[in-house]
PDB file of C-alpha atoms and ligand atoms in Angstrom:
ATOM      1  CA  MET A   7     -42.336  54.884 -34.333  1.00 42.00           C
ATOM      2  CA  LYS A   8     -41.819  57.552 -31.495  1.00 46.00           C
ATOM      3  CA  MET A   9     -38.555  56.140 -31.233  1.00 49.00           C
ATOM      4  CA  LEU A  10     -37.447  56.694 -34.909  1.00 49.00           C
ATOM      5  CA  LYS A  11     -38.861  60.136 -35.316  1.00 49.00           C
ATOM      6  CA  THR A  12     -36.526  61.048 -32.351  1.00 54.00           C
ATOM      7  CA  ALA A  13     -33.615  59.560 -33.888  1.00 54.00           C
ATOM      8  CA  SER A  14     -34.206  61.334 -37.144  1.00 56.00           C
ATOM      9  CA  MET A  15     -34.803  64.628 -35.698  1.00 55.00           C
ATOM     10  CA  THR A  16     -31.650  64.010 -33.781  1.00 55.00           C
ATOM     11  CA  ALA A  17     -29.847  63.311 -37.052  1.00 54.00           C
ATOM     12  CA  VAL A  18     -31.387  66.418 -38.714  1.00 54.00           C
ATOM     13  CA  ILE A  19     -29.915  68.567 -35.724  1.00 53.00           C
ATOM     14  CA  ALA A  20     -26.672  67.008 -35.762  1.00 55.00           C
ATOM     15  CA  LEU A  21     -26.350  67.613 -39.739  1.00 54.00           C
ATOM     16  CA  SER A  22     -27.278  71.317 -39.361  1.00 55.00           C
ATOM     17  CA  ALA A  23     -24.379  71.771 -36.617  1.00 54.00           C
ATOM     18  CA  GLN A  24     -22.297  70.159 -38.965  1.00 55.00           C
ATOM     19  CA  MET A  25     -23.308  72.190 -42.083  1.00 55.00           C
ATOM     20  CA  ALA A  26     -22.995  75.378 -39.641  1.00 54.00           C
ATOM     21  CA  GLN A  27     -19.511  74.385 -38.866  1.00 56.00           C
ATOM     22  CA  SER A  28     -18.645  73.588 -42.297  1.00 59.00           C
ATOM     23  CA  GLN A  29     -18.987  77.056 -43.500  1.00 84.00           C
ATOM     24  CA  GLU A  30     -16.700  78.255 -40.981  1.00 91.00           C
ATOM     25  CA  ARG A  31     -13.601  79.416 -42.663  1.00 96.00           C
ATOM     26  CA  PHE A  32     -10.259  79.114 -41.130  1.00 97.00           C
ATOM     27  CA  ILE A  33      -7.630  81.713 -41.521  1.00 98.00           C
ATOM     28  CA  THR A  34      -3.908  81.232 -40.399  1.00 98.00           C
ATOM     29  CA  ILE A  35      -1.704  83.981 -39.802  1.00 98.00           C
ATOM     30  CA  GLY A  36       2.448  83.772 -39.542  1.00 98.00           C
ATOM     31  CA  THR A  37       3.705  85.612 -36.943  1.00 98.00           C
ATOM     32  CA  GLY A  38       7.365  84.694 -35.327  1.00 98.00           C
ATOM     33  CA  GLY A  39       9.098  83.687 -31.790  1.00 98.00           C
ATOM     34  CA  GLN A  40       6.855  83.670 -28.745  1.00 97.00           C
ATOM     35  CA  THR A  41       9.168  86.072 -27.282  1.00 97.00           C
ATOM     36  CA  GLY A  42       8.846  88.563 -30.071  1.00 98.00           C
ATOM     37  CA  VAL A  43       6.189  90.890 -31.106  1.00 98.00           C
ATOM     38  CA  TYR A  44       4.632  89.489 -34.118  1.00 98.00           C
ATOM     39  CA  TYR A  45       3.115  86.584 -32.069  1.00 98.00           C
ATOM     40  CA  VAL A  46       1.465  89.219 -30.232  1.00 98.00           C
ATOM     41  CA  VAL A  47       0.162  91.055 -33.213  1.00 98.00           C
ATOM     42  CA  GLY A  48      -1.239  87.727 -34.906  1.00 98.00           C
ATOM     43  CA  GLN A  49      -3.071  86.760 -31.522  1.00 98.00           C
ATOM     44  CA  SER A  50      -4.412  90.123 -30.989  1.00 98.00           C
ATOM     45  CA  ILE A  51      -5.690  90.167 -34.799  1.00 98.00           C
ATOM     46  CA  CYS A  52      -6.967  86.824 -34.203  1.00 98.00           C
ATOM     47  CA  ARG A  53      -8.447  87.698 -30.834  1.00 98.00           C
ATOM     48  CA  LEU A  54     -10.740  90.415 -32.349  1.00 98.00           C
ATOM     49  CA  VAL A  55     -11.624  88.564 -35.392  1.00 98.00           C
ATOM     50  CA  ASN A  56     -12.939  85.407 -33.447  1.00 98.00           C
ATOM     51  CA  ARG A  57     -15.198  87.790 -31.365  1.00 97.00           C
ATOM     52  CA  GLY A  58     -17.292  87.973 -34.673  1.00 97.00           C
ATOM     53  CA  THR A  59     -17.334  84.428 -35.605  1.00 97.00           C
ATOM     54  CA  ALA A  60     -20.967  84.241 -35.195  1.00 95.00           C
ATOM     55  CA  ASP A  61     -21.535  87.142 -37.798  1.00 95.00           C
ATOM     56  CA  HIS A  62     -18.884  86.312 -40.494  1.00 96.00           C
ATOM     57  CA  ASN A  63     -17.866  82.595 -39.724  1.00 97.00           C
ATOM     58  CA  LEU A  64     -14.192  83.489 -40.017  1.00 98.00           C
ATOM     59  CA  ARG A  65     -12.018  81.711 -37.460  1.00 98.00           C
ATOM     60  CA  CYS A  66      -8.506  82.613 -37.285  1.00 98.00           C
ATOM     61  CA  THR A  67      -5.421  81.174 -35.615  1.00 98.00           C
ATOM     62  CA  ALA A  68      -1.934  82.771 -35.448  1.00 98.00           C
ATOM     63  CA  PRO A  69       0.697  80.164 -34.826  1.00 98.00           C
ATOM     64  CA  SER A  70       4.224  80.973 -33.868  1.00 98.00           C
ATOM     65  CA  THR A  71       6.806  80.753 -37.243  1.00 98.00           C
ATOM     66  CA  GLY A  72      10.378  81.527 -37.813  1.00 98.00           C
ATOM     67  CA  GLY A  73       9.471  85.018 -38.647  1.00 98.00           C
ATOM     68  CA  SER A  74       9.199  87.396 -41.887  1.00 98.00           C
ATOM     69  CA  ILE A  75      10.594  85.386 -44.530  1.00 98.00           C
ATOM     70  CA  ALA A  76       9.065  82.166 -43.301  1.00 98.00           C
ATOM     71  CA  ASN A  77       5.677  83.923 -43.398  1.00 98.00           C
ATOM     72  CA  ILE A  78       6.203  85.564 -46.865  1.00 98.00           C
ATOM     73  CA  ASN A  79       7.082  82.123 -48.129  1.00 98.00           C
ATOM     74  CA  ALA A  80       4.114  80.176 -46.320  1.00 98.00           C
ATOM     75  CA  ILE A  81       1.753  82.684 -48.034  1.00 98.00           C
ATOM     76  CA  LYS A  82       3.570  82.301 -51.390  1.00 98.00           C
ATOM     77  CA  GLN A  83       2.734  78.473 -51.138  1.00 98.00           C
ATOM     78  CA  GLY A  84      -0.746  78.578 -50.043  1.00 98.00           C
ATOM     79  CA  ASP A  85       0.123  77.228 -46.222  1.00 98.00           C
ATOM     80  CA  MET A  86      -0.986  80.743 -44.644  1.00 98.00           C
ATOM     81  CA  ASP A  87      -3.508  83.352 -45.473  1.00 98.00           C
ATOM     82  CA  MET A  88      -1.792  86.358 -43.927  1.00 98.00           C
ATOM     83  CA  GLY A  89       1.496  87.097 -41.961  1.00 98.00           C
ATOM     84  CA  VAL A  90       3.635  89.667 -40.437  1.00 98.00           C
ATOM     85  CA  ALA A  91       6.662  90.625 -42.168  1.00 98.00           C
ATOM     86  CA  GLN A  92       9.443  93.600 -41.932  1.00 98.00           C
ATOM     87  CA  SER A  93       9.026  96.087 -44.579  1.00 98.00           C
ATOM     88  CA  ASP A  94      12.093  95.546 -46.368  1.00 98.00           C
ATOM     89  CA  TRP A  95      11.309  92.050 -46.958  1.00 98.00           C
ATOM     90  CA  GLN A  96       7.762  93.108 -48.086  1.00 98.00           C
ATOM     91  CA  HIS A  97       9.501  95.319 -50.485  1.00 98.00           C
ATOM     92  CA  HIS A  98      11.934  92.618 -51.641  1.00 98.00           C
ATOM     93  CA  ALA A  99       9.417  89.827 -51.879  1.00 98.00           C
ATOM     94  CA  TYR A 100       7.103  91.853 -54.047  1.00 98.00           C
ATOM     95  CA  ASN A 101       9.936  93.246 -56.340  1.00 98.00           C
ATOM     96  CA  GLY A 102      11.677  90.076 -56.566  1.00 98.00           C
ATOM     97  CA  THR A 103      15.126  91.787 -55.196  1.00 98.00           C
ATOM     98  CA  SER A 104      17.678  90.841 -52.635  1.00 97.00           C
ATOM     99  CA  GLN A 105      16.967  87.634 -51.187  1.00 95.00           C
ATOM    100  CA  PHE A 106      13.970  87.154 -53.438  1.00 98.00           C
ATOM    101  CA  GLU A 107      15.708  87.633 -56.696  1.00 97.00           C
ATOM    102  CA  GLY A 108      14.350  85.184 -59.140  1.00 97.00           C
ATOM    103  CA  ASP A 109      11.896  84.301 -56.649  1.00 95.00           C
ATOM    104  CA  GLY A 110       9.545  87.381 -56.230  1.00 97.00           C
ATOM    105  CA  TYR A 111       5.914  86.994 -55.465  1.00 98.00           C
ATOM    106  CA  ASP A 112       3.733  89.638 -57.197  1.00 98.00           C
ATOM    107  CA  LYS A 113       0.669  88.596 -55.490  1.00 98.00           C
ATOM    108  CA  LEU A 114       1.937  89.466 -52.342  1.00 98.00           C
ATOM    109  CA  ARG A 115      -0.300  92.373 -50.864  1.00 98.00           C
ATOM    110  CA  ALA A 116      -0.163  94.877 -48.195  1.00 98.00           C
ATOM    111  CA  VAL A 117      -2.900  95.063 -45.536  1.00 98.00           C
ATOM    112  CA  PHE A 118      -1.368  97.746 -42.943  1.00 98.00           C
ATOM    113  CA  SER A 119       1.768  98.637 -41.147  1.00 98.00           C
ATOM    114  CA  VAL A 120       2.227  98.021 -37.162  1.00 98.00           C
ATOM    115  CA  HIS A 121       4.989  98.891 -35.036  1.00 98.00           C
ATOM    116  CA  GLY A 122       8.492  99.865 -36.046  1.00 98.00           C
ATOM    117  CA  GLU A 123      11.266  97.687 -35.350  1.00 98.00           C
ATOM    118  CA  PRO A 124      14.677  98.719 -34.615  1.00 98.00           C
ATOM    119  CA  PHE A 125      17.613  96.502 -35.575  1.00 98.00           C
ATOM    120  CA  THR A 126      18.579  95.529 -32.077  1.00 98.00           C
ATOM    121  CA  VAL A 127      21.820  94.281 -30.756  1.00 98.00           C
ATOM    122  CA  LEU A 128      22.523  93.483 -27.434  1.00 98.00           C
ATOM    123  CA  ALA A 129      25.815  92.317 -25.836  1.00 98.00           C
ATOM    124  CA  ARG A 130      26.941  91.000 -22.595  1.00 98.00           C
ATOM    125  CA  ALA A 131      28.722  93.746 -20.553  1.00 98.00           C
ATOM    126  CA  ASP A 132      31.735  91.799 -19.971  1.00 98.00           C
ATOM    127  CA  ALA A 133      32.149  91.176 -23.888  1.00 98.00           C
ATOM    128  CA  GLY A 134      33.844  94.738 -24.103  1.00 94.00           C
ATOM    129  CA  VAL A 135      31.237  95.757 -27.137  1.00 96.00           C
ATOM    130  CA  THR A 136      30.055  99.198 -27.295  1.00 91.00           C
ATOM    131  CA  GLU A 137      30.233  99.837 -31.005  1.00 93.00           C
ATOM    132  CA  PHE A 138      29.059  97.264 -33.679  1.00 97.00           C
ATOM    133  CA  GLU A 139      32.438  97.459 -34.799  1.00 96.00           C
ATOM    134  CA  ASP A 140      33.568  95.555 -31.647  1.00 97.00           C
ATOM    135  CA  LEU A 141      31.479  92.422 -32.620  1.00 98.00           C
ATOM    136  CA  LYS A 142      34.443  91.477 -35.063  1.00 98.00           C
ATOM    137  CA  GLY A 143      35.739  88.193 -33.612  1.00 98.00           C
ATOM    138  CA  LYS A 144      32.896  87.507 -31.107  1.00 98.00           C
ATOM    139  CA  ARG A 145      30.334  85.112 -30.675  1.00 98.00           C
ATOM    140  CA  VAL A 146      27.124  86.450 -32.175  1.00 98.00           C
ATOM    141  CA  ASN A 147      23.474  84.781 -32.544  1.00 98.00           C
ATOM    142  CA  VAL A 148      22.944  86.064 -36.067  1.00 98.00           C
ATOM    143  CA  GLY A 149      19.085  84.733 -35.890  1.00 97.00           C
ATOM    144  CA  ASN A 150      17.383  81.825 -37.144  1.00 98.00           C
ATOM    145  CA  PRO A 151      17.030  81.336 -41.069  1.00 97.00           C
ATOM    146  CA  GLY A 152      13.594  82.355 -42.291  1.00 98.00           C
ATOM    147  CA  SER A 153      13.727  85.373 -39.924  1.00 98.00           C
ATOM    148  CA  GLY A 154      13.946  88.958 -40.744  1.00 98.00           C
ATOM    149  CA  GLN A 155      16.711  89.850 -38.412  1.00 97.00           C
ATOM    150  CA  ARG A 156      18.940  86.996 -40.115  1.00 98.00           C
ATOM    151  CA  ALA A 157      18.200  88.440 -43.319  1.00 98.00           C
ATOM    152  CA  THR A 158      18.621  91.937 -42.543  1.00 98.00           C
ATOM    153  CA  MET A 159      22.022  90.929 -40.635  1.00 98.00           C
ATOM    154  CA  ASP A 160      23.259  89.973 -43.987  1.00 97.00           C
ATOM    155  CA  VAL A 161      22.464  93.233 -45.640  1.00 98.00           C
ATOM    156  CA  VAL A 162      24.313  95.057 -42.721  1.00 98.00           C
ATOM    157  CA  LEU A 163      27.168  93.046 -43.162  1.00 98.00           C
ATOM    158  CA  ASN A 164      27.231  93.491 -46.891  1.00 97.00           C
ATOM    159  CA  ALA A 165      27.201  97.162 -46.231  1.00 98.00           C
ATOM    160  CA  LEU A 166      30.208  97.154 -43.881  1.00 98.00           C
ATOM    161  CA  GLY A 167      32.086  94.553 -46.064  1.00 98.00           C
ATOM    162  CA  TRP A 168      32.093  91.806 -43.705  1.00 98.00           C
ATOM    163  CA  THR A 169      31.147  88.608 -43.764  1.00 97.00           C
ATOM    164  CA  MET A 170      29.950  85.736 -41.060  1.00 97.00           C
ATOM    165  CA  ASP A 171      33.574  84.893 -41.093  1.00 98.00           C
ATOM    166  CA  ASP A 172      34.056  87.962 -39.025  1.00 98.00           C
ATOM    167  CA  PHE A 173      32.646  86.429 -36.235  1.00 98.00           C
ATOM    168  CA  ALA A 174      34.338  83.840 -33.896  1.00 98.00           C
ATOM    169  CA  MET A 175      30.957  82.081 -34.335  1.00 98.00           C
ATOM    170  CA  ALA A 176      27.595  82.757 -36.105  1.00 98.00           C
ATOM    171  CA  SER A 177      25.190  80.853 -34.255  1.00 98.00           C
ATOM    172  CA  GLU A 178      21.465  80.682 -35.507  1.00 98.00           C
ATOM    173  CA  LEU A 179      19.333  80.017 -32.529  1.00 98.00           C
ATOM    174  CA  GLN A 180      15.546  81.080 -32.429  1.00 97.00           C
ATOM    175  CA  PRO A 181      14.375  84.146 -30.462  1.00 97.00           C
ATOM    176  CA  THR A 182      13.081  82.223 -27.813  1.00 97.00           C
ATOM    177  CA  GLU A 183      16.576  80.506 -27.119  1.00 98.00           C
ATOM    178  CA  GLN A 184      18.697  83.614 -27.611  1.00 98.00           C
ATOM    179  CA  ALA A 185      18.270  85.161 -24.107  1.00 98.00           C
ATOM    180  CA  ALA A 186      19.532  81.700 -22.522  1.00 98.00           C
ATOM    181  CA  ALA A 187      22.160  81.539 -24.787  1.00 98.00           C
ATOM    182  CA  LEU A 188      23.426  85.123 -23.700  1.00 98.00           C
ATOM    183  CA  GLY A 189      22.835  84.561 -19.899  1.00 98.00           C
ATOM    184  CA  ASP A 190      24.847  81.199 -20.213  1.00 98.00           C
ATOM    185  CA  ASN A 191      27.585  82.934 -22.001  1.00 98.00           C
ATOM    186  CA  ASN A 192      27.269  80.705 -25.162  1.00 98.00           C
ATOM    187  CA  VAL A 193      27.053  84.041 -26.978  1.00 98.00           C
ATOM    188  CA  ASP A 194      28.855  87.485 -26.917  1.00 98.00           C
ATOM    189  CA  ALA A 195      25.982  89.263 -28.392  1.00 98.00           C
ATOM    190  CA  ILE A 196      22.515  88.717 -29.817  1.00 98.00           C
ATOM    191  CA  VAL A 197      20.758  90.356 -33.080  1.00 98.00           C
ATOM    192  CA  TYR A 198      16.902  90.835 -33.292  1.00 98.00           C
ATOM    193  CA  THR A 199      14.768  92.909 -35.423  1.00 98.00           C
ATOM    194  CA  VAL A 200      11.820  93.800 -32.930  1.00 98.00           C
ATOM    195  CA  GLY A 201       9.444  96.157 -31.584  1.00 98.00           C
ATOM    196  CA  HIS A 202       9.880  97.159 -28.267  1.00 98.00           C
ATOM    197  CA  PRO A 203       9.680  96.664 -25.422  1.00 97.00           C
ATOM    198  CA  ASN A 204       9.461  92.643 -25.934  1.00 98.00           C
ATOM    199  CA  GLY A 205      10.037  89.743 -24.002  1.00 97.00           C
ATOM    200  CA  SER A 206      13.310  88.470 -25.463  1.00 98.00           C
ATOM    201  CA  ILE A 207      15.371  91.750 -24.617  1.00 98.00           C
ATOM    202  CA  GLN A 208      13.561  91.967 -21.365  1.00 98.00           C
ATOM    203  CA  GLU A 209      14.470  88.267 -20.377  1.00 98.00           C
ATOM    204  CA  ALA A 210      18.217  88.903 -21.674  1.00 98.00           C
ATOM    205  CA  THR A 211      18.525  91.999 -19.726  1.00 98.00           C
ATOM    206  CA  SER A 212      17.329  91.024 -16.326  1.00 97.00           C
ATOM    207  CA  THR A 213      19.299  87.800 -16.563  1.00 95.00           C
ATOM    208  CA  VAL A 214      22.516  88.947 -17.101  1.00 98.00           C
ATOM    209  CA  GLU A 215      24.513  92.571 -17.245  1.00 98.00           C
ATOM    210  CA  SER A 216      24.205  93.567 -21.134  1.00 98.00           C
ATOM    211  CA  ARG A 217      24.064  96.516 -23.156  1.00 98.00           C
ATOM    212  CA  LEU A 218      22.133  97.590 -26.272  1.00 98.00           C
ATOM    213  CA  VAL A 219      24.657  98.524 -29.056  1.00 98.00           C
ATOM    214  CA  ASN A 220      24.834 101.529 -31.366  1.00 97.00           C
ATOM    215  CA  LEU A 221      24.841 101.025 -35.038  1.00 97.00           C
ATOM    216  CA  THR A 222      25.644 104.225 -36.858  1.00 97.00           C
ATOM    217  CA  GLY A 223      28.174 105.535 -39.271  1.00 97.00           C
ATOM    218  CA  PRO A 224      28.215 106.192 -43.136  1.00 98.00           C
ATOM    219  CA  GLU A 225      27.224 102.766 -44.471  1.00 98.00           C
ATOM    220  CA  ILE A 226      24.204 102.772 -42.221  1.00 98.00           C
ATOM    221  CA  ASP A 227      23.275 106.260 -43.533  1.00 97.00           C
ATOM    222  CA  GLU A 228      23.821 105.252 -46.751  1.00 98.00           C
ATOM    223  CA  LEU A 229      21.293 102.199 -46.454  1.00 97.00           C
ATOM    224  CA  ILE A 230      18.808 104.703 -45.059  1.00 97.00           C
ATOM    225  CA  SER A 231      19.262 107.019 -47.650  1.00 97.00           C
ATOM    226  CA  GLU A 232      18.856 104.842 -50.269  1.00 97.00           C
ATOM    227  CA  ASN A 233      16.127 102.518 -49.424  1.00 97.00           C
ATOM    228  CA  PRO A 234      12.424 103.782 -48.617  1.00 95.00           C
ATOM    229  CA  TYR A 235      11.859 101.002 -46.283  1.00 97.00           C
ATOM    230  CA  TYR A 236      14.512 101.821 -43.701  1.00 97.00           C
ATOM    231  CA  ALA A 237      14.831 104.627 -41.335  1.00 97.00           C
ATOM    232  CA  ARG A 238      16.656 105.879 -38.456  1.00 97.00           C
ATOM    233  CA  ALA A 239      15.612 104.278 -35.020  1.00 97.00           C
ATOM    234  CA  THR A 240      15.883 104.814 -31.370  1.00 98.00           C
ATOM    235  CA  ILE A 241      15.580 102.533 -28.282  1.00 98.00           C
ATOM    236  CA  PRO A 242      14.383 104.641 -25.536  1.00 97.00           C
ATOM    237  CA  GLY A 243      16.542 104.572 -22.674  1.00 98.00           C
ATOM    238  CA  GLY A 244      15.293 103.196 -19.479  1.00 97.00           C
ATOM    239  CA  MET A 245      13.327 100.628 -21.257  1.00 97.00           C
ATOM    240  CA  TYR A 246      15.546  97.668 -19.955  1.00 98.00           C
ATOM    241  CA  ALA A 247      17.653  96.949 -17.016  1.00 97.00           C
ATOM    242  CA  ASN A 248      21.146  98.516 -17.093  1.00 96.00           C
ATOM    243  CA  ASN A 249      20.163 100.509 -20.434  1.00 98.00           C
ATOM    244  CA  GLU A 250      19.555 104.027 -18.997  1.00 98.00           C
ATOM    245  CA  GLU A 251      20.981 105.754 -22.377  1.00 97.00           C
ATOM    246  CA  ASP A 252      19.076 105.911 -25.720  1.00 98.00           C
ATOM    247  CA  THR A 253      20.323 103.484 -28.224  1.00 98.00           C
ATOM    248  CA  THR A 254      20.881 104.655 -31.996  1.00 98.00           C
ATOM    249  CA  THR A 255      20.375 102.129 -34.661  1.00 98.00           C
ATOM    250  CA  PHE A 256      18.173 101.818 -37.817  1.00 98.00           C
ATOM    251  CA  GLY A 257      15.102  99.907 -38.316  1.00 98.00           C
ATOM    252  CA  VAL A 258      12.283  98.951 -40.441  1.00 98.00           C
ATOM    253  CA  LYS A 259       8.133  98.587 -39.765  1.00 98.00           C
ATOM    254  CA  ALA A 260       6.490  95.626 -38.989  1.00 98.00           C
ATOM    255  CA  THR A 261       3.902  95.050 -41.778  1.00 98.00           C
ATOM    256  CA  PHE A 262       1.013  92.940 -42.212  1.00 98.00           C
ATOM    257  CA  VAL A 263       0.575  91.096 -45.514  1.00 98.00           C
ATOM    258  CA  THR A 264      -1.444  88.970 -47.302  1.00 98.00           C
ATOM    259  CA  SER A 265      -2.057  87.551 -50.951  1.00 98.00           C
ATOM    260  CA  SER A 266      -4.488  88.556 -53.735  1.00 98.00           C
ATOM    261  CA  ASP A 267      -5.164  85.211 -53.815  1.00 98.00           C
ATOM    262  CA  VAL A 268      -6.945  85.498 -50.428  1.00 98.00           C
ATOM    263  CA  PRO A 269     -10.682  86.559 -50.790  1.00 98.00           C
ATOM    264  CA  GLU A 270     -11.669  90.338 -50.768  1.00 98.00           C
ATOM    265  CA  ASP A 271     -14.343  89.947 -48.036  1.00 98.00           C
ATOM    266  CA  VAL A 272     -12.012  87.917 -45.617  1.00 98.00           C
ATOM    267  CA  VAL A 273      -9.172  90.592 -45.724  1.00 98.00           C
ATOM    268  CA  TYR A 274     -12.449  93.374 -45.105  1.00 98.00           C
ATOM    269  CA  GLU A 275     -13.671  91.263 -42.163  1.00 98.00           C
ATOM    270  CA  VAL A 276      -9.950  91.291 -40.580  1.00 98.00           C
ATOM    271  CA  VAL A 277      -9.190  94.789 -41.139  1.00 98.00           C
ATOM    272  CA  SER A 278     -12.785  95.855 -39.866  1.00 98.00           C
ATOM    273  CA  ALA A 279     -11.946  93.727 -36.624  1.00 98.00           C
ATOM    274  CA  VAL A 280      -8.852  95.517 -36.094  1.00 98.00           C
ATOM    275  CA  PHE A 281      -9.885  99.361 -36.858  1.00 98.00           C
ATOM    276  CA  GLU A 282     -13.586  98.762 -35.310  1.00 98.00           C
ATOM    277  CA  ASN A 283     -11.625  97.790 -32.129  1.00 97.00           C
ATOM    278  CA  PHE A 284      -8.653  99.771 -32.691  1.00 98.00           C
ATOM    279  CA  ASP A 285      -8.351 101.316 -28.823  1.00 98.00           C
ATOM    280  CA  ARG A 286      -8.701  97.706 -27.596  1.00 98.00           C
ATOM    281  CA  PHE A 287      -5.975  96.662 -30.328  1.00 98.00           C
ATOM    282  CA  LYS A 288      -3.481  99.622 -29.168  1.00 98.00           C
ATOM    283  CA  GLY A 289      -3.869  98.290 -25.442  1.00 97.00           C
ATOM    284  CA  LEU A 290      -2.823  94.922 -26.435  1.00 97.00           C
ATOM    285  CA  HIS A 291       0.822  95.535 -26.320  1.00 97.00           C
ATOM    286  CA  PRO A 292       2.839  98.246 -25.441  1.00 97.00           C
ATOM    287  CA  ALA A 293       4.607  98.648 -28.959  1.00 97.00           C
ATOM    288  CA  PHE A 294       0.929  99.208 -30.359  1.00 98.00           C
ATOM    289  CA  ALA A 295       0.319 102.111 -28.168  1.00 96.00           C
ATOM    290  CA  ASN A 296       1.263 104.933 -30.416  1.00 96.00           C
ATOM    291  CA  LEU A 297      -0.214 103.614 -33.690  1.00 98.00           C
ATOM    292  CA  THR A 298      -2.149 105.739 -35.747  1.00 98.00           C
ATOM    293  CA  GLU A 299      -4.512 104.995 -38.509  1.00 97.00           C
ATOM    294  CA  GLU A 300      -3.138 107.129 -40.891  1.00 96.00           C
ATOM    295  CA  GLU A 301       0.684 105.641 -40.567  1.00 97.00           C
ATOM    296  CA  MET A 302      -0.431 102.056 -40.749  1.00 98.00           C
ATOM    297  CA  ILE A 303      -2.458 102.516 -44.001  1.00 97.00           C
ATOM    298  CA  THR A 304       0.519 104.284 -45.568  1.00 94.00           C
ATOM    299  CA  ASP A 305       4.088 103.579 -44.118  1.00 95.00           C
ATOM    300  CA  GLY A 306       6.092 100.632 -44.708  1.00 95.00           C
ATOM    301  CA  ASN A 307       3.754  99.246 -47.532  1.00 95.00           C
ATOM    302  CA  SER A 308       5.380  98.989 -50.761  1.00 94.00           C
ATOM    303  CA  ALA A 309       3.172  96.041 -52.281  1.00 98.00           C
ATOM    304  CA  PRO A 310      -0.269  97.159 -53.454  1.00 98.00           C
ATOM    305  CA  LEU A 311      -3.181  97.232 -50.915  1.00 98.00           C
ATOM    306  CA  HIS A 312      -5.306  94.262 -50.866  1.00 98.00           C
ATOM    307  CA  PRO A 313      -8.623  95.385 -52.328  1.00 98.00           C
ATOM    308  CA  GLY A 314     -10.153  93.959 -49.278  1.00 98.00           C
ATOM    309  CA  ALA A 315      -8.364  96.610 -47.134  1.00 98.00           C
ATOM    310  CA  GLU A 316      -8.557  99.281 -49.638  1.00 98.00           C
ATOM    311  CA  LYS A 317     -12.371  98.990 -49.571  1.00 98.00           C
ATOM    312  CA  TYR A 318     -12.588  99.286 -45.608  1.00 98.00           C
ATOM    313  CA  TYR A 319     -10.186 102.357 -46.041  1.00 98.00           C
ATOM    314  CA  ARG A 320     -12.355 103.910 -48.651  1.00 98.00           C
ATOM    315  CA  GLU A 321     -15.440 103.474 -46.669  1.00 98.00           C
ATOM    316  CA  ARG A 322     -13.893 105.285 -43.614  1.00 98.00           C
ATOM    317  CA  GLY A 323     -12.621 107.925 -46.058  1.00 97.00           C
ATOM    318  CA  TRP A 324      -9.225 107.182 -45.158  1.00 97.00           C
ATOM    319  CA  ILE A 325      -8.229 106.856 -48.902  1.00 95.00           C
ATOM    320  CA  GLU A 326      -9.600 108.203 -52.161  1.00 91.00           C
TER     321      GLU A 326
HETATM  322  N1  LIG B 406      11.353  91.007 -37.184  1.00 92.09           N
HETATM  323  C1  LIG B 406      11.430  89.893 -36.922  1.00 92.09           C
HETATM  324  C2  LIG B 406      11.223  88.681 -38.269  1.00 92.09           C
HETATM  325  O1  LIG B 406      10.877  89.226 -39.110  1.00 92.09           O
HETATM  326  C3  LIG B 406      10.282  89.097 -36.186  1.00 92.09           C
HETATM  327  C4  LIG B 406       9.926  90.165 -34.770  1.00 92.09           C
HETATM  328  C5  LIG B 406       9.162  89.666 -33.883  1.00 92.09           C
HETATM  329  O2  LIG B 406       8.929  88.363 -33.748  1.00 92.09           O
HETATM  330  O3  LIG B 406       8.602  90.409 -33.264  1.00 92.09           O
HETATM  331  O4  LIG B 406      11.765  87.731 -38.076  1.00 92.09           O
END
């Protein structure tokens, strides 16, 4: 009899543990390659969210992915709840334009924007590339399909009237592979739309003598003046080995997006985890150091704000 009682008590305890666990809600954040900054954005948000699991029962993971376009598509398909995406691709996905023509996603919702991402071109010093023009006839890693840089590269080529055929070779290596490819002389240059400093460009510039390349000119000026999600961008000199001068290019913002299908309380908890611990968040990567709440809730967001984010920003008095 005594034995029986113990057994059933154990069963009750096990059952209630199971129930508590089954109330846990899992959220997944799409990021990018592990040598980029999106991965750190996702990991940092999850770290802050998971500190509060006992209170809100949310458990967050942020796996590595192909980047912006892959993240938006995963959210659209319901495979992921949230993700990081370039401001240009947030705009096009929501409006059904450019690569998203006929394939728009009007349930896409903005949460906040994060760091700036200059369109970054890095060439081997021995490749004789000082301006973007010099890439004609070179071997260039244009980025993996699904990445923001691959898609924005298409926009740049289009604006210049070039095609992929203008390169001797256009490879589609992942960000984690591109530094080694440059170092091994398998490509002359790599293209990456990314926050600075980041692991990939750091690895490349410390492995092989290489130079950041300017991207300027009337076609780029036009891209910037015609599209609100583009802006002039500078990569400060001295950030990477053998690159003492500032590099002038154009850029986008990294933005954090979700779907209107994701419940309001989930987005509210994620947003409060970030902004209640904002100094800690900003300390998690040098590209976050100068973030301000004000810019994050306005810049780069072209899809409507998710109601969960809006609720938090209103409570803080940041929006009407
Ligand atoms: N901007 C890149 C993309 O959209 C990712 C950069 C990063 O991983 O930090 O694919």
